One Martini backbone bead per residue (centre of mass of N, CA, C, O) as a GRO file, in nm:
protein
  201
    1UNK     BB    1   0.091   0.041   0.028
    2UNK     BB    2   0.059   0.374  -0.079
    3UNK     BB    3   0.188   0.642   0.055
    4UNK     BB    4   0.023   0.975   0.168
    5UNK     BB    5   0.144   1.290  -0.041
    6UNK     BB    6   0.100   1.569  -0.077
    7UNK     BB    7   0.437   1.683  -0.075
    8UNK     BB    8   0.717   1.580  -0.266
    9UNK     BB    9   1.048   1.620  -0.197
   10UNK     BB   10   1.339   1.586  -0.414
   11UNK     BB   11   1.543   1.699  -0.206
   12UNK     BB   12   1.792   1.829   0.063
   13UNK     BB   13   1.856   2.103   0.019
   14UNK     BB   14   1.788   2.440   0.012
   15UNK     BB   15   1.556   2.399  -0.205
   16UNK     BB   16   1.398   2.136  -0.026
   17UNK     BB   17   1.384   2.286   0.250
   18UNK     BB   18   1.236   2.544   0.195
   19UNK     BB   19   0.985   2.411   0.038
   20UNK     BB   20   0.903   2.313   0.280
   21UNK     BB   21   0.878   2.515   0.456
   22UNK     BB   22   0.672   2.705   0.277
   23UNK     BB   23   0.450   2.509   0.263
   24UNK     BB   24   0.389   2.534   0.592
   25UNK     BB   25   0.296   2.780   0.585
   26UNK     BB   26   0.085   2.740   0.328
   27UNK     BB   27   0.034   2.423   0.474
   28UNK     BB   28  -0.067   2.336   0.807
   29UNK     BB   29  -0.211   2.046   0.686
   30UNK     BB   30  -0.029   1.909   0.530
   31UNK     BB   31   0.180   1.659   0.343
   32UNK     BB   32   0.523   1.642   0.400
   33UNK     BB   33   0.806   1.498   0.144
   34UNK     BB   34   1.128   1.381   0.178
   35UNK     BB   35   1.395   1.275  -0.040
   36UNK     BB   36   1.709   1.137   0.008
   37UNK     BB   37   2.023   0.927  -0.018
   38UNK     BB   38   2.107   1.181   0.236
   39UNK     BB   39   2.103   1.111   0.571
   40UNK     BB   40   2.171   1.440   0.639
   41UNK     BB   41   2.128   1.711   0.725
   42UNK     BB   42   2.086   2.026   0.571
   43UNK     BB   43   2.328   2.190   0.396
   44UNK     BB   44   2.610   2.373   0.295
   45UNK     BB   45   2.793   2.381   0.009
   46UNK     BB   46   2.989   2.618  -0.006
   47UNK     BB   47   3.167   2.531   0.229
   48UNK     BB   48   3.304   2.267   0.165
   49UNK     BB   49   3.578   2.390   0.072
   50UNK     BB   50   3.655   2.478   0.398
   51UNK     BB   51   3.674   2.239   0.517
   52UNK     BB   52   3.910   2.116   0.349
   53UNK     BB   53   4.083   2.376   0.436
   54UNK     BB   54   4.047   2.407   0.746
   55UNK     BB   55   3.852   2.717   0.770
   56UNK     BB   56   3.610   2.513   0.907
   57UNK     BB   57   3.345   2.318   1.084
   58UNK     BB   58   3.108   2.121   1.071
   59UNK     BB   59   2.911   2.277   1.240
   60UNK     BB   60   2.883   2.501   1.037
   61UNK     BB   61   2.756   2.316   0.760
   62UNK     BB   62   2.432   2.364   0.900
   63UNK     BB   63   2.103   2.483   0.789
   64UNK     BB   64   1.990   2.314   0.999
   65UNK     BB   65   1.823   2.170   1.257
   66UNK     BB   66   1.756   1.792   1.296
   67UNK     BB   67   1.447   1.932   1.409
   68UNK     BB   68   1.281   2.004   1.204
   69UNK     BB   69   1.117   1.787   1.107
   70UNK     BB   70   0.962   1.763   1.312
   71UNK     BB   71   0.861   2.046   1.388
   72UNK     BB   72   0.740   2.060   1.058
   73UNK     BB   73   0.626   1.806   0.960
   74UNK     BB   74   0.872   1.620   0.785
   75UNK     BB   75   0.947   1.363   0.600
   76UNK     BB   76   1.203   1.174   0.619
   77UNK     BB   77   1.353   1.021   0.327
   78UNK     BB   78   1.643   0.765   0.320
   79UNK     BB   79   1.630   0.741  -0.017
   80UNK     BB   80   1.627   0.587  -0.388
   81UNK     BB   81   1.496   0.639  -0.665
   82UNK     BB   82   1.384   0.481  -0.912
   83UNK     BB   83   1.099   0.591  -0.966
   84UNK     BB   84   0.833   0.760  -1.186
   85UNK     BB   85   0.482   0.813  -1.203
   86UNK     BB   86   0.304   1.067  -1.357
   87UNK     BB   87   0.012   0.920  -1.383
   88UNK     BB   88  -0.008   0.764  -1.079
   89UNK     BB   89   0.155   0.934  -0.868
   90UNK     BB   90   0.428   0.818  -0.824
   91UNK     BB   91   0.663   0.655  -0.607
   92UNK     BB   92   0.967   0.485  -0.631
   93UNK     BB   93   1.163   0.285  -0.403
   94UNK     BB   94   1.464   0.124  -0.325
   95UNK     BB   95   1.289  -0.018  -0.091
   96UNK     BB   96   0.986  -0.065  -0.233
   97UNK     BB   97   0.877   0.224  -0.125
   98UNK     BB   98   0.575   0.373  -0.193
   99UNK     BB   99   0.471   0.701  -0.283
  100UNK     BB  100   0.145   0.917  -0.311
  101UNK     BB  101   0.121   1.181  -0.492
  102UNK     BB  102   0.024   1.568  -0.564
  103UNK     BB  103   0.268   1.689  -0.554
  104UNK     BB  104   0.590   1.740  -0.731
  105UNK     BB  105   0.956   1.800  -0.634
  106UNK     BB  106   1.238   1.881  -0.781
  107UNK     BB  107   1.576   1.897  -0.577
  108UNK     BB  108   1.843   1.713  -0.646
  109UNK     BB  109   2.045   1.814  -0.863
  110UNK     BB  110   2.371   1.716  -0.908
  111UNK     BB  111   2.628   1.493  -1.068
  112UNK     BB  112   2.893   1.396  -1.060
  113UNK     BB  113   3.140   1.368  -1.308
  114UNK     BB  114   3.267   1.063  -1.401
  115UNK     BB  115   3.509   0.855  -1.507
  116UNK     BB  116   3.607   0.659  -1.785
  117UNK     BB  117   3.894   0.532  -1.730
  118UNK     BB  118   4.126   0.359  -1.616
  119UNK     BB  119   4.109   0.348  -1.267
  120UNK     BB  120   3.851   0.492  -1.130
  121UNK     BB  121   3.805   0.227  -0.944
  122UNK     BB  122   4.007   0.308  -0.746
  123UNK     BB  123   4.181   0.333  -0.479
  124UNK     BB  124   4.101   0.723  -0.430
  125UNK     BB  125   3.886   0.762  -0.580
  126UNK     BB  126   3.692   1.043  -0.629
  127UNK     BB  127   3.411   1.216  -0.561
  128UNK     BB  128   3.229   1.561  -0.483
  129UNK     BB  129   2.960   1.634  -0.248
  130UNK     BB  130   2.925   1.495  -0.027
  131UNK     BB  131   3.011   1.490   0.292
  132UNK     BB  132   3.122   1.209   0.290
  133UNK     BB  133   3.307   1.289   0.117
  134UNK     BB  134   3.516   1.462   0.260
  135UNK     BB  135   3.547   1.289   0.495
  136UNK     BB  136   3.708   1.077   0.348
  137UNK     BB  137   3.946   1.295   0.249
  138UNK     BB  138   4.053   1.340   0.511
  139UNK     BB  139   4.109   1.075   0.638
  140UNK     BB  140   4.379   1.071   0.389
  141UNK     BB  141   4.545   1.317   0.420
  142UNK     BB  142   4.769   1.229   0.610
  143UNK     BB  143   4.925   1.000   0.391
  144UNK     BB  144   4.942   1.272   0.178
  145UNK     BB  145   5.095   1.454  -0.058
  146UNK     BB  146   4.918   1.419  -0.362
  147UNK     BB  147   4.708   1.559  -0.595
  148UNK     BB  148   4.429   1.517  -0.823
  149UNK     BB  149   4.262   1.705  -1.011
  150UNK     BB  150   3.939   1.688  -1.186
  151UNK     BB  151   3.853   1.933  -1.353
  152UNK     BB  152   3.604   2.283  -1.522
  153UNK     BB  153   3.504   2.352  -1.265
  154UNK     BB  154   3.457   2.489  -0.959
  155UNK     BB  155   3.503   2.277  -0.790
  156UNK     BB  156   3.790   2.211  -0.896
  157UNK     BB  157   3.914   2.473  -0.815
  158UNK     BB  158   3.807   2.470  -0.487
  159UNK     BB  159   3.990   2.192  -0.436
  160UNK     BB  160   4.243   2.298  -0.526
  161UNK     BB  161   4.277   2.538  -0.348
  162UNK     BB  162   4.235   2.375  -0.063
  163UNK     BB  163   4.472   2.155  -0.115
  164UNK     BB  164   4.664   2.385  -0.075
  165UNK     BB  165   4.614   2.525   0.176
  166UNK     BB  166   4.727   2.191   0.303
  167UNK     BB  167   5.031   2.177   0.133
  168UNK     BB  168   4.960   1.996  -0.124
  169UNK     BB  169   5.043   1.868  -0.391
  170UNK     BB  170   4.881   2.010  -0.702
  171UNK     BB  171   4.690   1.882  -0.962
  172UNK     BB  172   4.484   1.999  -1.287
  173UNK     BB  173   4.297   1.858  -1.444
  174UNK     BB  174   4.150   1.893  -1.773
  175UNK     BB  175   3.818   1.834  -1.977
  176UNK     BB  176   3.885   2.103  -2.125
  177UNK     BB  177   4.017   2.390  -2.272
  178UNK     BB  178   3.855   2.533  -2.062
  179UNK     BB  179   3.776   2.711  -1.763
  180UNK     BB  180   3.417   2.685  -1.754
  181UNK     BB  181   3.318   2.730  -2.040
  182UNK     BB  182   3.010   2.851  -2.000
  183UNK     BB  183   3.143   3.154  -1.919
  184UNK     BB  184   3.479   3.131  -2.019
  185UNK     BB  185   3.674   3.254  -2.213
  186UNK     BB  186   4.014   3.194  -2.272
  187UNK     BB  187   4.100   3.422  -2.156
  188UNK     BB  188   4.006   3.385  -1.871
  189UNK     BB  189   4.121   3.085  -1.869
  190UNK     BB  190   4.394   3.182  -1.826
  191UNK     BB  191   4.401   3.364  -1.594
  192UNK     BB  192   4.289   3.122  -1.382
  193UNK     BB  193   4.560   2.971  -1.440
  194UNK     BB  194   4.801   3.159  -1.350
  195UNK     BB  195   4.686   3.159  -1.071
  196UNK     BB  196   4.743   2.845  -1.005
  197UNK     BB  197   5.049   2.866  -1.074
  198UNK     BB  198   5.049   3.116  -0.860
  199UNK     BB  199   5.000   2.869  -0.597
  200UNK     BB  200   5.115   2.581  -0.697
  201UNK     BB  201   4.957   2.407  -0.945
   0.00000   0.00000   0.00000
């Protein structure tokens, strides 16, 4: 039996948990649920850089308090989404648990995007994305002398930054000619390479 929730939202990050917050302001008597595969409480992902450069504390990375869900009567679940039915307004989730809303928000964000070379599956390689994910990088990097940053957008660029400021050896390699490439022409992004090698990456 599929559980029955007035507004279902995919993604808990910052779009995900306002736009909880304002339902709950604007239907105060709604069922609301969130879904998200990371099952920690709604943090600030643009901290997360300064984390890894060990310029805060985890305690500062969390955007809402993580009793904020019970107190706003909103259902979360940590589970990944399988399929969406949206004829039968249905969500089927990777644990076999159906849940069926009557309007649904996407608000997953983006993922990042993984090597396909030989050697991307060794232990070592990993993307950056959630805490999880950082936390698991800081655990690392006491045995670690250097480092390669692969990636042409601001993450990469923001990686290669903070493991330089904890003194570590950085390559950057990128995987466009020009990096950000959708914002920056090649001259802007040649100024961008040159503050990185004057950097010492």
């Amino acid at each position: 039996m599929a559980e029955q929730i007035s507004y279902l939202i995919i993604g808990n990050g910052i779009a995900g948990i306002t736009a909880a917050e304002t339902l709950r302001a604007e239907a105060p008597n709604a069922t609301i649920g969130i879904v998200a595969d990371d099952p920690l409480p709604v943090y600030y992902r643009p901290a997360l850089k300064d984390y890894l450069a060990g310029r805060v504390d985890e305690e500062r990375l969390w955007a809402r308090p993580p009793h904020l869900y019970q107190e706003q009567k909103i259902l979360f679940l940590s589970d990944r989404v399988g399929s969406i039915q949206t004829q039968q307004h249905v969500v089927q989730l990777q644990s076999r648990k159906q849940i069926k809303y009557g309007k649904l928000l996407l608000a997953n964000g983006a993922n990042p995007a993984r090597l396909s070379c030989p050697g991307s599956d060794l232990q070592g390689v990993t993307t950056l994305r959630t805490v999880a994910d950082y936390q698991a990088i800081l655990e690392r990097l006491p045995g670690v002398r250097r480092v390669v940053v692969v990636g042409s957008g601001t993450l990469a660029l923001e990686t290669a930054e903070s493991l330089r400021a904890r003194g570590l050896e950085v390559s950057h390699l990128l995987r466009n000619r020009t990096i950000w490439s959708q914002v920056l022409d090649t001259t802007a992004s040649d100024l961008v390479v040159q503050q990185e090698l004057r950097a010492g990456i």
